[in-house]
């Protein structure tokens, strides 16, 4: 039980996929201008990461490994991720049409978000892969992405009303802020190994 908690904390804080491994920077920078958009994408990405981790683990354990088809990992995982994103898009369209419209192009782009494929591939390359580890890695990666995205969006909203020198306005101050946020997450480096 303790190992599972450490795995979850490790993927959220210590090995955060955005700030430590630099995966998923496109939606991180693109949807972080408004807190409401960032929160919606954070929830959708967490949902997709968790479900795709479960499904890709199942595909690997039940189909690819028994039939010696490991060379099809990337292709089959992309297919599973695309189906999961389509399912998420349908659910959002039915349950929250306003959020569906706000997310716009970023929702289908979760399919190509490198965090989702990276987590799926990382799950099968763990020392002792298991269903629970795959689930917790996906959930932790999603929660870590959500935490960083919401924090960064909140900071960007505050910066937009601040008196920022002209050369630093826009993307420049966003990149400086992202760098400082990344440095702050480095403080968790010794927490979990």
GROMACS .gro file of C-alpha atoms in nm:
model
  193
    1UNK     CA    1   0.000   0.000   0.000
    2UNK     CA    2   0.285   0.233   0.085
    3UNK     CA    3   0.446   0.167  -0.254
    4UNK     CA    4   0.126   0.265  -0.432
    5UNK     CA    5   0.103   0.592  -0.239
    6UNK     CA    6   0.466   0.669  -0.322
    7UNK     CA    7   0.400   0.592  -0.689
    8UNK     CA    8   0.105   0.830  -0.690
    9UNK     CA    9   0.294   1.109  -0.513
   10UNK     CA   10   0.595   1.050  -0.735
   11UNK     CA   11   0.400   1.093  -1.057
   12UNK     CA   12   0.216   1.401  -0.930
   13UNK     CA   13   0.502   1.596  -0.773
   14UNK     CA   14   0.847   1.445  -0.817
   15UNK     CA   15   0.835   1.317  -1.176
   16UNK     CA   16   0.572   1.557  -1.305
   17UNK     CA   17   0.542   1.495  -1.678
   18UNK     CA   18   0.512   1.864  -1.770
   19UNK     CA   19   0.766   2.033  -1.545
   20UNK     CA   20   1.023   1.756  -1.502
   21UNK     CA   21   0.997   1.548  -1.818
   22UNK     CA   22   0.872   1.834  -2.044
   23UNK     CA   23   0.589   1.637  -2.205
   24UNK     CA   24   0.262   1.804  -2.298
   25UNK     CA   25   0.393   2.158  -2.329
   26UNK     CA   26   0.159   2.249  -2.617
   27UNK     CA   27  -0.167   2.223  -2.417
   28UNK     CA   28   0.019   2.355  -2.111
   29UNK     CA   29   0.102   2.681  -2.289
   30UNK     CA   30  -0.205   2.692  -2.514
   31UNK     CA   31  -0.491   2.644  -2.270
   32UNK     CA   32  -0.348   2.813  -1.965
   33UNK     CA   33  -0.465   3.166  -2.045
   34UNK     CA   34  -0.796   3.125  -1.861
   35UNK     CA   35  -0.849   2.925  -1.544
   36UNK     CA   36  -1.187   2.788  -1.656
   37UNK     CA   37  -1.044   2.647  -1.980
   38UNK     CA   38  -0.742   2.506  -1.802
   39UNK     CA   39  -0.958   2.336  -1.539
   40UNK     CA   40  -1.178   2.178  -1.805
   41UNK     CA   41  -0.881   2.048  -2.004
   42UNK     CA   42  -0.717   1.927  -1.683
   43UNK     CA   43  -1.022   1.718  -1.595
   44UNK     CA   44  -1.055   1.582  -1.948
   45UNK     CA   45  -0.684   1.495  -1.971
   46UNK     CA   46  -0.686   1.327  -1.629
   47UNK     CA   47  -0.986   1.122  -1.736
   48UNK     CA   48  -0.819   1.024  -2.065
   49UNK     CA   49  -0.486   0.945  -1.899
   50UNK     CA   50  -0.648   0.720  -1.640
   51UNK     CA   51  -0.870   0.535  -1.887
   52UNK     CA   52  -0.601   0.498  -2.152
   53UNK     CA   53  -0.355   0.365  -1.894
   54UNK     CA   54  -0.605   0.098  -1.795
   55UNK     CA   55  -0.694   0.006  -2.153
   56UNK     CA   56  -0.338   0.005  -2.286
   57UNK     CA   57  -0.226  -0.214  -1.998
   58UNK     CA   58  -0.511  -0.453  -2.075
   59UNK     CA   59  -0.430  -0.460  -2.446
   60UNK     CA   60  -0.065  -0.530  -2.367
   61UNK     CA   61  -0.133  -0.797  -2.106
   62UNK     CA   62  -0.421  -0.972  -2.283
   63UNK     CA   63  -0.335  -0.939  -2.653
   64UNK     CA   64   0.014  -0.816  -2.735
   65UNK     CA   65   0.222  -1.018  -2.485
   66UNK     CA   66   0.040  -1.355  -2.517
   67UNK     CA   67   0.054  -1.345  -2.898
   68UNK     CA   68   0.411  -1.209  -2.911
   69UNK     CA   69   0.304  -0.885  -3.080
   70UNK     CA   70   0.508  -0.644  -2.868
   71UNK     CA   71   0.630  -0.466  -3.181
   72UNK     CA   72   0.275  -0.327  -3.218
   73UNK     CA   73   0.283  -0.135  -2.887
   74UNK     CA   74   0.293   0.214  -3.031
   75UNK     CA   75   0.037   0.151  -3.304
   76UNK     CA   76  -0.212  -0.024  -3.078
   77UNK     CA   77  -0.167   0.229  -2.797
   78UNK     CA   78  -0.236   0.520  -3.033
   79UNK     CA   79  -0.552   0.345  -3.147
   80UNK     CA   80  -0.665   0.288  -2.786
   81UNK     CA   81  -0.586   0.651  -2.697
   82UNK     CA   82  -0.781   0.781  -2.998
   83UNK     CA   83  -1.086   0.576  -2.900
   84UNK     CA   84  -1.059   0.696  -2.540
   85UNK     CA   85  -1.039   1.060  -2.650
   86UNK     CA   86  -1.340   1.015  -2.880
   87UNK     CA   87  -1.534   0.868  -2.588
   88UNK     CA   88  -1.431   1.161  -2.366
   89UNK     CA   89  -1.530   1.407  -2.638
   90UNK     CA   90  -1.875   1.248  -2.666
   91UNK     CA   91  -1.924   1.253  -2.289
   92UNK     CA   92  -1.823   1.620  -2.268
   93UNK     CA   93  -2.043   1.713  -2.562
   94UNK     CA   94  -2.346   1.556  -2.389
   95UNK     CA   95  -2.275   1.661  -2.030
   96UNK     CA   96  -2.115   2.003  -2.070
   97UNK     CA   97  -2.168   2.164  -2.411
   98UNK     CA   98  -2.025   2.497  -2.291
   99UNK     CA   99  -1.699   2.336  -2.183
  100UNK     CA  100  -1.695   2.135  -2.506
  101UNK     CA  101  -1.711   2.461  -2.707
  102UNK     CA  102  -1.452   2.634  -2.490
  103UNK     CA  103  -1.198   2.353  -2.524
  104UNK     CA  104  -1.245   2.356  -2.900
  105UNK     CA  105  -0.948   2.208  -3.085
  106UNK     CA  106  -0.759   2.118  -2.766
  107UNK     CA  107  -0.994   1.833  -2.683
  108UNK     CA  108  -0.920   1.623  -2.995
  109UNK     CA  109  -0.555   1.718  -2.960
  110UNK     CA  110  -0.537   1.515  -2.638
  111UNK     CA  111  -0.493   1.222  -2.877
  112UNK     CA  112  -0.158   1.360  -2.988
  113UNK     CA  113  -0.057   1.483  -2.643
  114UNK     CA  114   0.272   1.311  -2.579
  115UNK     CA  115   0.192   1.266  -2.209
  116UNK     CA  116  -0.082   1.015  -2.290
  117UNK     CA  117   0.137   0.795  -2.511
  118UNK     CA  118   0.434   0.844  -2.280
  119UNK     CA  119   0.242   0.716  -1.978
  120UNK     CA  120   0.111   0.418  -2.175
  121UNK     CA  121   0.462   0.323  -2.285
  122UNK     CA  122   0.604   0.387  -1.938
  123UNK     CA  123   0.345   0.154  -1.783
  124UNK     CA  124   0.461  -0.146  -1.982
  125UNK     CA  125   0.827  -0.070  -1.921
  126UNK     CA  126   0.800  -0.061  -1.541
  127UNK     CA  127   1.001  -0.319  -1.343
  128UNK     CA  128   0.697  -0.523  -1.236
  129UNK     CA  129   0.404  -0.396  -1.440
  130UNK     CA  130   0.064  -0.449  -1.283
  131UNK     CA  131  -0.288  -0.323  -1.333
  132UNK     CA  132  -0.281  -0.115  -1.012
  133UNK     CA  133   0.054   0.043  -1.102
  134UNK     CA  134  -0.074   0.129  -1.450
  135UNK     CA  135  -0.390   0.280  -1.302
  136UNK     CA  136  -0.201   0.484  -1.043
  137UNK     CA  137   0.059   0.603  -1.294
  138UNK     CA  138  -0.214   0.723  -1.528
  139UNK     CA  139  -0.411   0.885  -1.248
  140UNK     CA  140  -0.100   1.044  -1.097
  141UNK     CA  141   0.018   1.176  -1.433
  142UNK     CA  142  -0.326   1.323  -1.493
  143UNK     CA  143  -0.346   1.480  -1.149
  144UNK     CA  144   0.007   1.617  -1.188
  145UNK     CA  145  -0.083   1.764  -1.527
  146UNK     CA  146  -0.402   1.908  -1.380
  147UNK     CA  147  -0.221   2.059  -1.082
  148UNK     CA  148   0.042   2.226  -1.296
  149UNK     CA  149  -0.206   2.346  -1.559
  150UNK     CA  150  -0.442   2.501  -1.304
  151UNK     CA  151  -0.156   2.663  -1.107
  152UNK     CA  152  -0.005   2.803  -1.424
  153UNK     CA  153  -0.341   2.934  -1.550
  154UNK     CA  154  -0.404   3.106  -1.218
  155UNK     CA  155  -0.060   3.267  -1.234
  156UNK     CA  156  -0.116   3.380  -1.593
  157UNK     CA  157  -0.448   3.539  -1.503
  158UNK     CA  158  -0.275   3.736  -1.226
  159UNK     CA  159   0.009   3.833  -1.457
  160UNK     CA  160  -0.236   3.963  -1.720
  161UNK     CA  161  -0.359   4.231  -1.479
  162UNK     CA  162  -0.012   4.310  -1.344
  163UNK     CA  163   0.213   4.586  -1.468
  164UNK     CA  164   0.461   4.379  -1.670
  165UNK     CA  165   0.737   4.558  -1.866
  166UNK     CA  166   0.660   4.565  -2.239
  167UNK     CA  167   0.941   4.328  -2.351
  168UNK     CA  168   0.817   4.059  -2.110
  169UNK     CA  169   0.447   4.068  -2.206
  170UNK     CA  170   0.285   3.764  -2.365
  171UNK     CA  171   0.485   3.447  -2.423
  172UNK     CA  172   0.804   3.579  -2.265
  173UNK     CA  173   0.658   3.620  -1.917
  174UNK     CA  174   0.469   3.290  -1.958
  175UNK     CA  175   0.795   3.105  -2.026
  176UNK     CA  176   0.969   3.274  -1.733
  177UNK     CA  177   0.677   3.182  -1.509
  178UNK     CA  178   0.682   2.822  -1.634
  179UNK     CA  179   1.054   2.804  -1.560
  180UNK     CA  180   1.002   2.931  -1.206
  181UNK     CA  181   0.717   2.684  -1.155
  182UNK     CA  182   0.945   2.406  -1.277
  183UNK     CA  183   1.214   2.514  -1.033
  184UNK     CA  184   0.964   2.508  -0.749
  185UNK     CA  185   0.871   2.148  -0.834
  186UNK     CA  186   1.239   2.053  -0.819
  187UNK     CA  187   1.207   2.101  -0.445
  188UNK     CA  188   1.016   1.770  -0.435
  189UNK     CA  189   1.310   1.584  -0.594
  190UNK     CA  190   1.422   1.400  -0.280
  191UNK     CA  191   1.070   1.312  -0.165
  192UNK     CA  192   1.033   0.988  -0.362
  193UNK     CA  193   1.295   0.793  -0.552
   0.00000   0.00000   0.00000
